[in-house]
Coordinates of C-alpha atoms (C1' of nucleotides) in Angstrom, one line a residue:
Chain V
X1 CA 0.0 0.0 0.0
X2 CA 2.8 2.5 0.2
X3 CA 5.4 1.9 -1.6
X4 CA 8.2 2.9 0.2
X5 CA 7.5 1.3 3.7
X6 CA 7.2 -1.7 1.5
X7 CA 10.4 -1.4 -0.2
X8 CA 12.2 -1.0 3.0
X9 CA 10.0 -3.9 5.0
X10 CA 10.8 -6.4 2.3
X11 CA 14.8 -5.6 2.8
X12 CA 14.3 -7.4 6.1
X13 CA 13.5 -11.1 5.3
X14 CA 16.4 -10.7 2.5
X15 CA 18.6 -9.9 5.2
X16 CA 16.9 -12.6 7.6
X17 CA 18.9 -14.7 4.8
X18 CA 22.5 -13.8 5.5
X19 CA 24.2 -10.3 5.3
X20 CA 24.2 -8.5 2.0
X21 CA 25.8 -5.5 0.7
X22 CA 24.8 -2.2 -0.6
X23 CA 25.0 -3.8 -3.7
X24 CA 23.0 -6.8 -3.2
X25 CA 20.2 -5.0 -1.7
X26 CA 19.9 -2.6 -4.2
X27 CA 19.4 -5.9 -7.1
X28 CA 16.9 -7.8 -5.1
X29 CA 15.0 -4.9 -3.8
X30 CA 15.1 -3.7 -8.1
X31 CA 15.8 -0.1 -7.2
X32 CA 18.7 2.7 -7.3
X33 CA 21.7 2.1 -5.1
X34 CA 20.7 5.3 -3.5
X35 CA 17.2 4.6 -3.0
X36 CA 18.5 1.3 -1.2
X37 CA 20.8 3.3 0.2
X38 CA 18.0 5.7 2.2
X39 CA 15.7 3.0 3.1
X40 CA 18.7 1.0 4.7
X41 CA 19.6 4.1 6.5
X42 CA 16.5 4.6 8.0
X43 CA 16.3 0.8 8.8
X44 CA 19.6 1.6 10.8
X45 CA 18.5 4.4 12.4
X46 CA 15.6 2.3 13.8
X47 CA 18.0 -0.4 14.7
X48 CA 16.4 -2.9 12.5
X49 CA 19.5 -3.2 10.7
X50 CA 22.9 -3.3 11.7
X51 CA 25.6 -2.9 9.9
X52 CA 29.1 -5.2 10.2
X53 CA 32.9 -4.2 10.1
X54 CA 32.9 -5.0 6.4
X55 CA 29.7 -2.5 5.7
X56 CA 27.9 -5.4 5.5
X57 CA 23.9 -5.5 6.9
X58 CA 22.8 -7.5 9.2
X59 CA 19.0 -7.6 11.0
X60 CA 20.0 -5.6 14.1
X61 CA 19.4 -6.1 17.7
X62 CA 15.9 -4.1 18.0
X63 CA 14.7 -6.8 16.2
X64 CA 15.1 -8.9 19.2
X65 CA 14.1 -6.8 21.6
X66 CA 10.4 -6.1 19.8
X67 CA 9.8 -9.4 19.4
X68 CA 11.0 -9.6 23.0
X69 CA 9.0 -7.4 24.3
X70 CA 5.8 -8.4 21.8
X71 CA 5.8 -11.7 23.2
X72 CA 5.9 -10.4 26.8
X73 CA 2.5 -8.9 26.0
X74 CA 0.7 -11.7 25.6
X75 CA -1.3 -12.2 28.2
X76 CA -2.1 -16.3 27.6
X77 CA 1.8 -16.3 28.0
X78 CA 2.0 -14.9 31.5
X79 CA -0.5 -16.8 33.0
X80 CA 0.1 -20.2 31.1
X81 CA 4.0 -19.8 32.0
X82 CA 4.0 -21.1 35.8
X83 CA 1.1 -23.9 34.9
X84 CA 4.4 -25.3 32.3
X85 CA 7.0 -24.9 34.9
X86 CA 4.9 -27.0 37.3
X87 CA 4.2 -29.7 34.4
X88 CA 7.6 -29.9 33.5
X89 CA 8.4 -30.6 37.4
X90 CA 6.0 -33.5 37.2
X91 CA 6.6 -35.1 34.2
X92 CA 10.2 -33.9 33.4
X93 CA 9.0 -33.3 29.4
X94 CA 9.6 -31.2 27.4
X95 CA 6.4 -28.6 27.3
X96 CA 5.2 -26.0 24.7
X97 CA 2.7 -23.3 24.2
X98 CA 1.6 -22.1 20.8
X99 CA -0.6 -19.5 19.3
X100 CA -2.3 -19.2 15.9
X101 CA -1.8 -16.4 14.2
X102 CA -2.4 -15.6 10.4
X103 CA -1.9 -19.2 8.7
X104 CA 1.7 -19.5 11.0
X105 CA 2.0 -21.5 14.6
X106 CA 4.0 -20.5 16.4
X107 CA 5.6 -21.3 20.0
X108 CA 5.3 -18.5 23.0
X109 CA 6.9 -20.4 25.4
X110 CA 8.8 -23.4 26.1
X111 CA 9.9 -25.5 29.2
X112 CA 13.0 -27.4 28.5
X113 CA 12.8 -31.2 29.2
X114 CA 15.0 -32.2 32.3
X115 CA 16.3 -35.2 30.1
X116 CA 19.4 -35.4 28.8
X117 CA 18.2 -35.8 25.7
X118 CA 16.6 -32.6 24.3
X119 CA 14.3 -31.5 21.3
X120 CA 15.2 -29.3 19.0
X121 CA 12.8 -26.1 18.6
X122 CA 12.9 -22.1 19.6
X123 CA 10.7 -19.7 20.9
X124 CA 9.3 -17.5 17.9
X125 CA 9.9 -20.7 15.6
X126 CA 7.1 -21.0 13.0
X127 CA 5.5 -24.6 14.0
X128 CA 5.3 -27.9 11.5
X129 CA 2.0 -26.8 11.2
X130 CA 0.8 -29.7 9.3
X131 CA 2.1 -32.2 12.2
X132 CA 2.3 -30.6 15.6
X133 CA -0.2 -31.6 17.7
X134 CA -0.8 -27.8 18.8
X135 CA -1.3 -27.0 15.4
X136 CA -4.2 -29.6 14.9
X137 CA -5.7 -28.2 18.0
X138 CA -5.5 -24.1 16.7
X139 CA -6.6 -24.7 13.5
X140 CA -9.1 -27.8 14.3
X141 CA -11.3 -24.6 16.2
X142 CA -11.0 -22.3 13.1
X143 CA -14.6 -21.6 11.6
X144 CA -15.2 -24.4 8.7
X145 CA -14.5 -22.3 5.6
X146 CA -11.5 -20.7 7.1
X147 CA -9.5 -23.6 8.0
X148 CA -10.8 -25.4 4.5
X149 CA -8.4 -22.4 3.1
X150 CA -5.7 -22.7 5.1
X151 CA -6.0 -26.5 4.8
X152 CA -5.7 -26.5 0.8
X153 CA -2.8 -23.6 1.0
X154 CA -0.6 -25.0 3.2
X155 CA 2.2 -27.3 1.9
X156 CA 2.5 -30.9 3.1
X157 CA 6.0 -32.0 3.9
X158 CA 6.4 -35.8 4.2
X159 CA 8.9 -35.2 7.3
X160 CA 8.3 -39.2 8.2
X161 CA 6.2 -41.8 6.8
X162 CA 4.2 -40.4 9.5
X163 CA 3.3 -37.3 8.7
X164 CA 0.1 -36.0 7.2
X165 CA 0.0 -36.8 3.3
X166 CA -2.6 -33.8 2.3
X167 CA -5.3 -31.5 2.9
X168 CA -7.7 -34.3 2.4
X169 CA -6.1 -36.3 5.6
X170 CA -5.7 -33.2 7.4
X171 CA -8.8 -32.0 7.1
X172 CA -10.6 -35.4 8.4
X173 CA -7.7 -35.3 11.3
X174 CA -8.9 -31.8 12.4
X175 CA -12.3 -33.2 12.5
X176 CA -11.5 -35.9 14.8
X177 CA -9.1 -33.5 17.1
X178 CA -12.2 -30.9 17.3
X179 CA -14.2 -33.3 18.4
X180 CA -12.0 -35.1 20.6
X181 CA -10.8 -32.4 22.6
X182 CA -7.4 -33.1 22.4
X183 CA -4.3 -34.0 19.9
X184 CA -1.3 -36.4 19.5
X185 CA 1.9 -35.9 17.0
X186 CA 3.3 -39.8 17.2
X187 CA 6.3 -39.5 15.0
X188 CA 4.7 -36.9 12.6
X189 CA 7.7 -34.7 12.7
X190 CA 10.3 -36.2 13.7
X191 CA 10.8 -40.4 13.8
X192 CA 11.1 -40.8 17.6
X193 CA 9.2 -38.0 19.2
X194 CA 5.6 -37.6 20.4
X195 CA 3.7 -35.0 21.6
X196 CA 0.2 -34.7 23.2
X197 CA -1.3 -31.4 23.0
X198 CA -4.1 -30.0 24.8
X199 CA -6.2 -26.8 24.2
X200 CA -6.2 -23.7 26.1
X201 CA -10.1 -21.4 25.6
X202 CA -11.1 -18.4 26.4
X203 CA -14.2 -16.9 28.1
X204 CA -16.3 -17.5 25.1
X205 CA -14.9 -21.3 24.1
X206 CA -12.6 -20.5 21.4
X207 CA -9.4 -21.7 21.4
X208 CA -6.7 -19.0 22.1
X209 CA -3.4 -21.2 22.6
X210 CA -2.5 -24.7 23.0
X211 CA -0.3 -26.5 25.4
X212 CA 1.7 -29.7 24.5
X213 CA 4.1 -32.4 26.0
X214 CA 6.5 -33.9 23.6
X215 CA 9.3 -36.9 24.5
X216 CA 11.2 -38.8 22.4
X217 CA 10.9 -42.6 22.0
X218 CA 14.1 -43.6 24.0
X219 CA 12.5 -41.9 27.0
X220 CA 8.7 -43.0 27.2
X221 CA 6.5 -44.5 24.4
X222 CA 4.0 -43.4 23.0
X223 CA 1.7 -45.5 25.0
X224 CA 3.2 -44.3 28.2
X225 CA 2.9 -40.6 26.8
X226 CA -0.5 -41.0 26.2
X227 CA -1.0 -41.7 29.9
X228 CA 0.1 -38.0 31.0
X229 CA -3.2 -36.7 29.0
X230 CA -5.1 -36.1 31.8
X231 CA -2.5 -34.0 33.2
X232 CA -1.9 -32.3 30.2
X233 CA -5.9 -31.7 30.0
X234 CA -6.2 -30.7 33.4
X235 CA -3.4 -28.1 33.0
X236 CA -4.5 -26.5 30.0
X237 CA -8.0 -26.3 31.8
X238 CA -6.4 -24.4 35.0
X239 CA -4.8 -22.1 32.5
X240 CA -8.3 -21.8 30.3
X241 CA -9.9 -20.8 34.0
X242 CA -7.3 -18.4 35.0
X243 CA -7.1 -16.7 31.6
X244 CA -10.7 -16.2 31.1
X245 CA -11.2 -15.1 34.7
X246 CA -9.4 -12.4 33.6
X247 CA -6.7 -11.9 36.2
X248 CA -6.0 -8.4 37.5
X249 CA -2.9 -7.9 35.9
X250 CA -2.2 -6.2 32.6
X251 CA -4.8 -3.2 32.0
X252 CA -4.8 -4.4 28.5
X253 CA -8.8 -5.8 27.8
Chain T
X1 CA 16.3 9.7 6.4
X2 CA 13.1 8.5 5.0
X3 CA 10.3 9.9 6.5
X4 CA 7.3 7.5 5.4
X5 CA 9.6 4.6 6.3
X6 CA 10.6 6.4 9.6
X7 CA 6.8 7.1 10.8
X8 CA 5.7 3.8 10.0
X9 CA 9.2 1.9 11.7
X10 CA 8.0 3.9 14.5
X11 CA 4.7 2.1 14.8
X12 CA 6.8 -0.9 16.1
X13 CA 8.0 0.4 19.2
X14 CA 4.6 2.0 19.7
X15 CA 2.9 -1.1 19.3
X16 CA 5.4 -2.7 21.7
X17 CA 4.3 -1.6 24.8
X18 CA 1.0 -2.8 23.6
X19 CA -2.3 -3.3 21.5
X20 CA -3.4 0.1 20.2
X21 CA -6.2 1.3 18.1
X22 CA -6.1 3.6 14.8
X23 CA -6.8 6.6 16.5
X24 CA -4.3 5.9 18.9
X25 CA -1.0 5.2 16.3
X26 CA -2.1 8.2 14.2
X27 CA -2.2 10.6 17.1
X28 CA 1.0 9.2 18.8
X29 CA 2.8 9.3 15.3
X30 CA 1.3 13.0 14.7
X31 CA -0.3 11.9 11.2
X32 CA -3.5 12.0 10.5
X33 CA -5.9 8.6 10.5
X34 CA -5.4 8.2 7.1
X35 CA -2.3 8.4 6.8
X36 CA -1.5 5.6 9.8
X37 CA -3.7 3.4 8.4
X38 CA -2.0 3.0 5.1
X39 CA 1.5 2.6 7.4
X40 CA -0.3 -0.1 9.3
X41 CA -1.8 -1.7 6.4
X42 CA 1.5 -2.0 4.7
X43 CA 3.0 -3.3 8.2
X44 CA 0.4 -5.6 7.9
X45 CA 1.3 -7.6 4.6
X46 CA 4.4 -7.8 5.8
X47 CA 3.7 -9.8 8.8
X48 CA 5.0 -7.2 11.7
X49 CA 1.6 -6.1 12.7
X50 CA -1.7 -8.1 13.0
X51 CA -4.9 -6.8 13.8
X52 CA -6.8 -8.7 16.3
X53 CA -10.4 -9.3 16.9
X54 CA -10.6 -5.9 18.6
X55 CA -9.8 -3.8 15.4
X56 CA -6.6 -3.2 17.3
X57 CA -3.1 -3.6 16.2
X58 CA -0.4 -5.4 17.7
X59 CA 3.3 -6.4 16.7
X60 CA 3.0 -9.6 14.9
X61 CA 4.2 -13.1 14.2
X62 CA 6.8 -12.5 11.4
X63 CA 8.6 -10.3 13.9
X64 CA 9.6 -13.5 16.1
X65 CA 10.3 -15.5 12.9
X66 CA 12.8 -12.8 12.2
X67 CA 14.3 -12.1 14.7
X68 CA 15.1 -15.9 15.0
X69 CA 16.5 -16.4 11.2
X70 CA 18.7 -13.2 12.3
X71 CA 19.5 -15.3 15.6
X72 CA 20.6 -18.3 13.9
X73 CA 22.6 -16.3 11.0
X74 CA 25.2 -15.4 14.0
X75 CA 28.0 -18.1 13.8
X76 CA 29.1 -17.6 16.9
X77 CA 25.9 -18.4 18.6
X78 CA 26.0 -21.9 16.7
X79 CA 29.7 -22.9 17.3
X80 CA 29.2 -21.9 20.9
X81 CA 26.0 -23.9 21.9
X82 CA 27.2 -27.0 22.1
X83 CA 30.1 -26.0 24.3
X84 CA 27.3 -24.1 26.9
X85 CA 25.1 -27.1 27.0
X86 CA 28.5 -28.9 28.0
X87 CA 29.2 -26.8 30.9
X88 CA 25.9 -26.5 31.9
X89 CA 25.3 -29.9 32.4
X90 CA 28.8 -29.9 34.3
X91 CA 28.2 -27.3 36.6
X92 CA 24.5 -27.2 36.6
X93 CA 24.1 -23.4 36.4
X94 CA 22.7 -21.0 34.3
X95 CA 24.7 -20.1 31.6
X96 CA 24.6 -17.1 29.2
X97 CA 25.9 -16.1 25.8
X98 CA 25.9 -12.3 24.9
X99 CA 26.8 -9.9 22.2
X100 CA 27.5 -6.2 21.9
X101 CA 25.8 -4.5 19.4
X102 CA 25.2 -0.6 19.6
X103 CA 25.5 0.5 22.3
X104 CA 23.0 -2.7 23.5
X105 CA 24.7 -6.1 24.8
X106 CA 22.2 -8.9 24.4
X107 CA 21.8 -12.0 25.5
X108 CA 21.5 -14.7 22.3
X109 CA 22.1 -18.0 23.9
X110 CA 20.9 -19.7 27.6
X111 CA 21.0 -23.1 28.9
X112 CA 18.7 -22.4 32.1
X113 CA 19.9 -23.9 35.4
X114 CA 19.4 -27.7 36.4
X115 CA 18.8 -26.3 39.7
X116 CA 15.1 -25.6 40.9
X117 CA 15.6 -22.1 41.0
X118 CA 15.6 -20.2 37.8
X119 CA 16.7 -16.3 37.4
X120 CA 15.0 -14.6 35.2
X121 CA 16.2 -13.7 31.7
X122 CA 15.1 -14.1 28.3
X123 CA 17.1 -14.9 24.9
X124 CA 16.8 -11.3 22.7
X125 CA 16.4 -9.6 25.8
X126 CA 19.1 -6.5 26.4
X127 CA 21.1 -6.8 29.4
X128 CA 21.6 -5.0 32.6
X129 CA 24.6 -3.3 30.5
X130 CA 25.8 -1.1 33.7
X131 CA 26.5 -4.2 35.9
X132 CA 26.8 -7.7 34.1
X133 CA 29.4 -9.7 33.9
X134 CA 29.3 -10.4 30.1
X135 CA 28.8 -6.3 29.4
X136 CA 31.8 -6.0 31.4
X137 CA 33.5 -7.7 29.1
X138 CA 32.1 -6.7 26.1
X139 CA 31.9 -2.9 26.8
X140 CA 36.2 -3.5 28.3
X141 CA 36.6 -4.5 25.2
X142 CA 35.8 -1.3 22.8
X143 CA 38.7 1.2 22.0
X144 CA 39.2 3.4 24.4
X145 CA 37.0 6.4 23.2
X146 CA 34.6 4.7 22.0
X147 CA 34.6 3.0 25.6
X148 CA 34.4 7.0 27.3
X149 CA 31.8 7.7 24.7
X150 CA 29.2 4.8 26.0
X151 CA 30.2 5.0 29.5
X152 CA 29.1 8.4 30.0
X153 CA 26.1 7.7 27.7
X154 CA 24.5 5.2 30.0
X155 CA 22.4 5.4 32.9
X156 CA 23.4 4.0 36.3
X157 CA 19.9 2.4 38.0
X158 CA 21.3 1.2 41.4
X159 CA 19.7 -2.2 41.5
X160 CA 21.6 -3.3 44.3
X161 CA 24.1 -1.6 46.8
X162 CA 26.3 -3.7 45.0
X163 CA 25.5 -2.0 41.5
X164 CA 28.0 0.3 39.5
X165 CA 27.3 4.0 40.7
X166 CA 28.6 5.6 37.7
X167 CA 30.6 6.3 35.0
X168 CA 33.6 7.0 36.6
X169 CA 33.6 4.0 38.8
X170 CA 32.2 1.8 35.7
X171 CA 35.4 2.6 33.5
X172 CA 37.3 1.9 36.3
X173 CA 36.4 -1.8 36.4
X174 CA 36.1 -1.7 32.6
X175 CA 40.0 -1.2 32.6
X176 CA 40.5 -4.1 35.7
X177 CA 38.3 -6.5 33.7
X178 CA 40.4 -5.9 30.2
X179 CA 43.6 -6.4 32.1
X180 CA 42.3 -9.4 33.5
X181 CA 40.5 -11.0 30.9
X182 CA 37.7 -12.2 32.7
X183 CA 34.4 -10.4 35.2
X184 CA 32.5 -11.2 37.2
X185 CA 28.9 -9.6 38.9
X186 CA 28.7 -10.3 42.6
X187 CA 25.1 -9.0 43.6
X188 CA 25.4 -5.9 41.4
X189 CA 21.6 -6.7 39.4
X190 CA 19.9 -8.8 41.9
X191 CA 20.9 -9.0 45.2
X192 CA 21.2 -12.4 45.6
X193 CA 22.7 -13.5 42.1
X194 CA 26.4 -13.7 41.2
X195 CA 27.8 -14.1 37.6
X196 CA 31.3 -15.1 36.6
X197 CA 32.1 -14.3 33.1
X198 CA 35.1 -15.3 30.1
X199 CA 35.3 -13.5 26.7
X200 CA 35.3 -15.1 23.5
X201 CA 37.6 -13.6 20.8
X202 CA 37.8 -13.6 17.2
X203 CA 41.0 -14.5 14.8
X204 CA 42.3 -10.7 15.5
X205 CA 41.9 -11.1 19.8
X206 CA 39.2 -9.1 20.0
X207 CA 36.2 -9.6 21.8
X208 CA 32.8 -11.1 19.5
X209 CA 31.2 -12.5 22.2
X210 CA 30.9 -13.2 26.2
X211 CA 29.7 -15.9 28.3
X212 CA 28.7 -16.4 31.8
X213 CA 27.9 -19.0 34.3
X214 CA 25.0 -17.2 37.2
X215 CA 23.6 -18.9 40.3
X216 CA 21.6 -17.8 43.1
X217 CA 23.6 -17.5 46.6
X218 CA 20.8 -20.3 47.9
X219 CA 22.7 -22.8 45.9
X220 CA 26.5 -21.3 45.9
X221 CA 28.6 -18.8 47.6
X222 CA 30.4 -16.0 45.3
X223 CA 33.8 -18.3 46.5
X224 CA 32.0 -21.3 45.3
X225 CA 31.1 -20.0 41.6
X226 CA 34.6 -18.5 41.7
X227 CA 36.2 -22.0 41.9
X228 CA 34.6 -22.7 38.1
X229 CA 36.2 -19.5 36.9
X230 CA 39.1 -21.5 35.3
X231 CA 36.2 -24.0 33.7
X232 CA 35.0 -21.0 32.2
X233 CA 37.8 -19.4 30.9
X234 CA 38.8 -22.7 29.3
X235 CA 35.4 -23.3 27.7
X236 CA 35.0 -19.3 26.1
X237 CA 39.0 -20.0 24.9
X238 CA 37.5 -23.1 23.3
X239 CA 34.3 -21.8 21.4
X240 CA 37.2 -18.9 20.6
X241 CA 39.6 -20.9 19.0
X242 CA 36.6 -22.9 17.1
X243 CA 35.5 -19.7 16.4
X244 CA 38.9 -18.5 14.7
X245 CA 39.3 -21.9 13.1
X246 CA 36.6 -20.8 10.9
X247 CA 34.9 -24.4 10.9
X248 CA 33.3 -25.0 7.3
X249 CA 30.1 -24.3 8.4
X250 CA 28.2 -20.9 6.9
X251 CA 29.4 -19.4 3.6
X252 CA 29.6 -16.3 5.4
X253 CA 32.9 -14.2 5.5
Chain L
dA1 C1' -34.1 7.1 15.8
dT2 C1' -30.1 9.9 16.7
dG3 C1' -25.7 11.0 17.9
dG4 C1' -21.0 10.1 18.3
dA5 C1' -16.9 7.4 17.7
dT6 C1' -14.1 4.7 14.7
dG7 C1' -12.5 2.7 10.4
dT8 C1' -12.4 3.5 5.3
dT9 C1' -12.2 5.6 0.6
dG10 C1' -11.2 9.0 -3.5
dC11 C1' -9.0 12.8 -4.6
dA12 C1' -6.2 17.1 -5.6
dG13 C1' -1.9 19.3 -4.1
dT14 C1' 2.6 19.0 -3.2
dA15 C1' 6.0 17.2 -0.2
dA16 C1' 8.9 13.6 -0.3
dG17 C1' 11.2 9.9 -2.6
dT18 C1' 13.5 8.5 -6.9
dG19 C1' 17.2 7.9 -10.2
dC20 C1' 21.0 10.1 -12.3
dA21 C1' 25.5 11.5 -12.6
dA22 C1' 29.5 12.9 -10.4
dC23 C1' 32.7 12.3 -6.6
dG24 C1' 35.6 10.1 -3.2
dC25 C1' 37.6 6.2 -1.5
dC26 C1' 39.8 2.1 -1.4
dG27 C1' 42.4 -2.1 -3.2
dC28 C1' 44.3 -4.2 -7.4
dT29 C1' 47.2 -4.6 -11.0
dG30 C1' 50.1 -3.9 -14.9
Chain I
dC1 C1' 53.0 4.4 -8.8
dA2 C1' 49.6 5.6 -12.0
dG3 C1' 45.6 4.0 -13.6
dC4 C1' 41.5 1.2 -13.3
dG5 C1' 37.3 -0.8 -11.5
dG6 C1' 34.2 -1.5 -7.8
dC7 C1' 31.6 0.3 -4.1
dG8 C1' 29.5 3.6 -1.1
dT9 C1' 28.1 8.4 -0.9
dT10 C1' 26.2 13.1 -2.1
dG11 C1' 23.4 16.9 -4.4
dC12 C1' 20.0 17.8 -7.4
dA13 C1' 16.1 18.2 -10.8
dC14 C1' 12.0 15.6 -11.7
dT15 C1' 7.8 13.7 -10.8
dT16 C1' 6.0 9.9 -8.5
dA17 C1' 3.6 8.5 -4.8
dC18 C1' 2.4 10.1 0.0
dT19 C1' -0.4 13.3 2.6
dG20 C1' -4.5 15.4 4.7
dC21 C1' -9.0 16.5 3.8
dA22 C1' -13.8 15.8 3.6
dA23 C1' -17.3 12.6 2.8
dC24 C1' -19.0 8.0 3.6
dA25 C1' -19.7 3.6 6.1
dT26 C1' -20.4 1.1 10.2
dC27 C1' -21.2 0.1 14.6
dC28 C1' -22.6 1.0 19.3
dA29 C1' -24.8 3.5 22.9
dT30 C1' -28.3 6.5 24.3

DNA sequence: ATGGATGTTGCAGTAAGTGCAACGCCGCTG
DNA sequence: CAGCGGCGTTGCACTTACTGCAACATCCAT
């Protein structure tokens, strides 16, 4: 819609890439070396961008500190956040919280499993979406049409043998997780690890986060994961109460 | 430099310390409605701002993704992990890895504490640059005017009794800590917390990155962390000389 | 119904962004 | 060491594309 914001917003996933120079931006961005030049500046200025010994750009440190500071507002975050640290005291797992948000899931918060042997994901990190237990839970509670759409955009990565073939199978899986209540990734996304996932509402039902518990296969089995569901439930129940109680803590509505 | 680009980077901070509606962005930005809501609508396709239910705007999702592609383009942060997880699961503290960037020193790396008690700190999130251990090392490490030139800069919150007063006495233990090539941070940002810090350095010697071992007087004395000074040391000269090696790992210069 | 608040659109004026060309600064190389 | 080529930077004339306005749409509350 305005053309220069735009210019200068898409310089920052082609930096997200690697550094680039002057040079580089200018090409990919299909503009003057001095128009590039200006928008980088301001970029800078901002502390979007940051720019190395060898003149290089880089995304800069602001960067971190918005999406910092972002996540911190996020109200499901705060109260869900002590709810994980107990879990992960009683089970020792690995737990996760995610959030749907424009055709991306992503995880808010994540309690490390006391195992040695650790799973690989970040805070911030765009989800599998078409595996992750979480996911199946956020989108199973999308209105009918709208997660049709997403359904047939999304791309379908054969991660394992596992892993959902299409929209047709996902689809029919979303069914069964709505109705169910709950959702399970056995070996979906990675070989060896499973995850059970359960759904966190607000005050008027609608899902506004999900919770899960993920272990690998050299630590519990699937079966013996399963068994932790009705902790996992209860859990993302207590947080569903709290959050739509509305605690007295951020003024935000 | 740019002014549309400038007014509508400044949305982001805005937005930061939370949700805010049209009226609000155009009147804190000093632009009339229109004009915002072209800004915002251009943030919006590009994933930094999403509108939720309430009409109102808040930072959004593509922020955190990234801010994590920009994470996991710094080599350092890659080459080192490994080597914190090590010592973490040695000594069973927190550990920390920071950068300086801009007059900012952040932290891009943790491996929380096996210990019950966790201190508070989040990847992305800038440091207590005044009285940490890693800043200490980071900041000791700038030439010297450019060292004045942030000193006198920065404020000097007295977290603690404990916490640097001011500028005079901050470049005073700048100058200790670069001639001994290592910090530490007894009490100086929470009372109860020490840190003991070692600097990782580039092929040239100087200082890319720190890292710092924290715990909580309830589990050790300041003596007691002291004693896994020379662990420390010997782990940042590690991920240093990894780090100079240049293993084969990014294409980046 | 009526009023007010908030988000949205189309448009004319012009401010602000664009590309050009020239310059300065390196590092290479013959 | 002079000359060349690549790269970042600057000042400027041109005109594109951003701005603010005023009117409209929508929703909620009275």
């Amino acid at each position: 819609m305005s053309q220069t914001v735009d210019r200068a917003l898409s310089i920052l996933p082609l930096l997200a890439e690697g550094p680039a120079d002057l040079g580089q931006v200018a090409d990919r961005l299909g503009v003057h070396k001095s128009t590039a030049l200006r928008l980088l500046r301001t970029l800078h200025e901002h502390g979007l961008v940051y720019r190395q010994s060898d003149q290089r750009y880089r995304l800069g440190a602001r960067l971190f500190a918005l999406a910092q500071e972002a996540m911190e507002n996020l109200d499901v975050r705060e109260i869900a956040h002590p709810h994980l640290v107990r879990l992960n005291e009683s089970c020792g797992h690995t737990v996760h919280l995610a959030v749907y948000e424009e055709n991306e899931v992503l995880y808010i918060d994540k309690v490390d499993s006391r195992y040695p042997v650790r799973m690989y994901s970040r805070i911030g990190k765009p989800v599998a979406i078409t595996v992750a237990a979480v996911a199946k839970l956020l989108l199973a509670d999308l209105p009918e049409h709208e997660r049709r759409a997403v359904a047939e955009k999304l791309d379908y990565p054969a991660y394992t043998a596992r892993s959902t073939p299409d929209a047709t199978a996902f689809l029919r899986e979303l069914e069964k997780v709505r109705q169910q209540g709950w959702a399970t990734d056995l070996g979906g996304h990675e070989e060896s690890i499973n995850c059970v996932a359960a759904p966190i509402r607000g005050a008027d039902g609608r899902v506004v986060a999900a919770m899960s518990v993920s272990a690998p296969n050299v630590v519990v089995t699937a079966d013996e994961l399963l068994t932790l569901l009705p902790l996992v439930r209860r859990t993302a129940d207590a947080i569903s109460g709290e959050y739509s109680g509305r605690t007295p803590s951020k003024g935000t509505v």
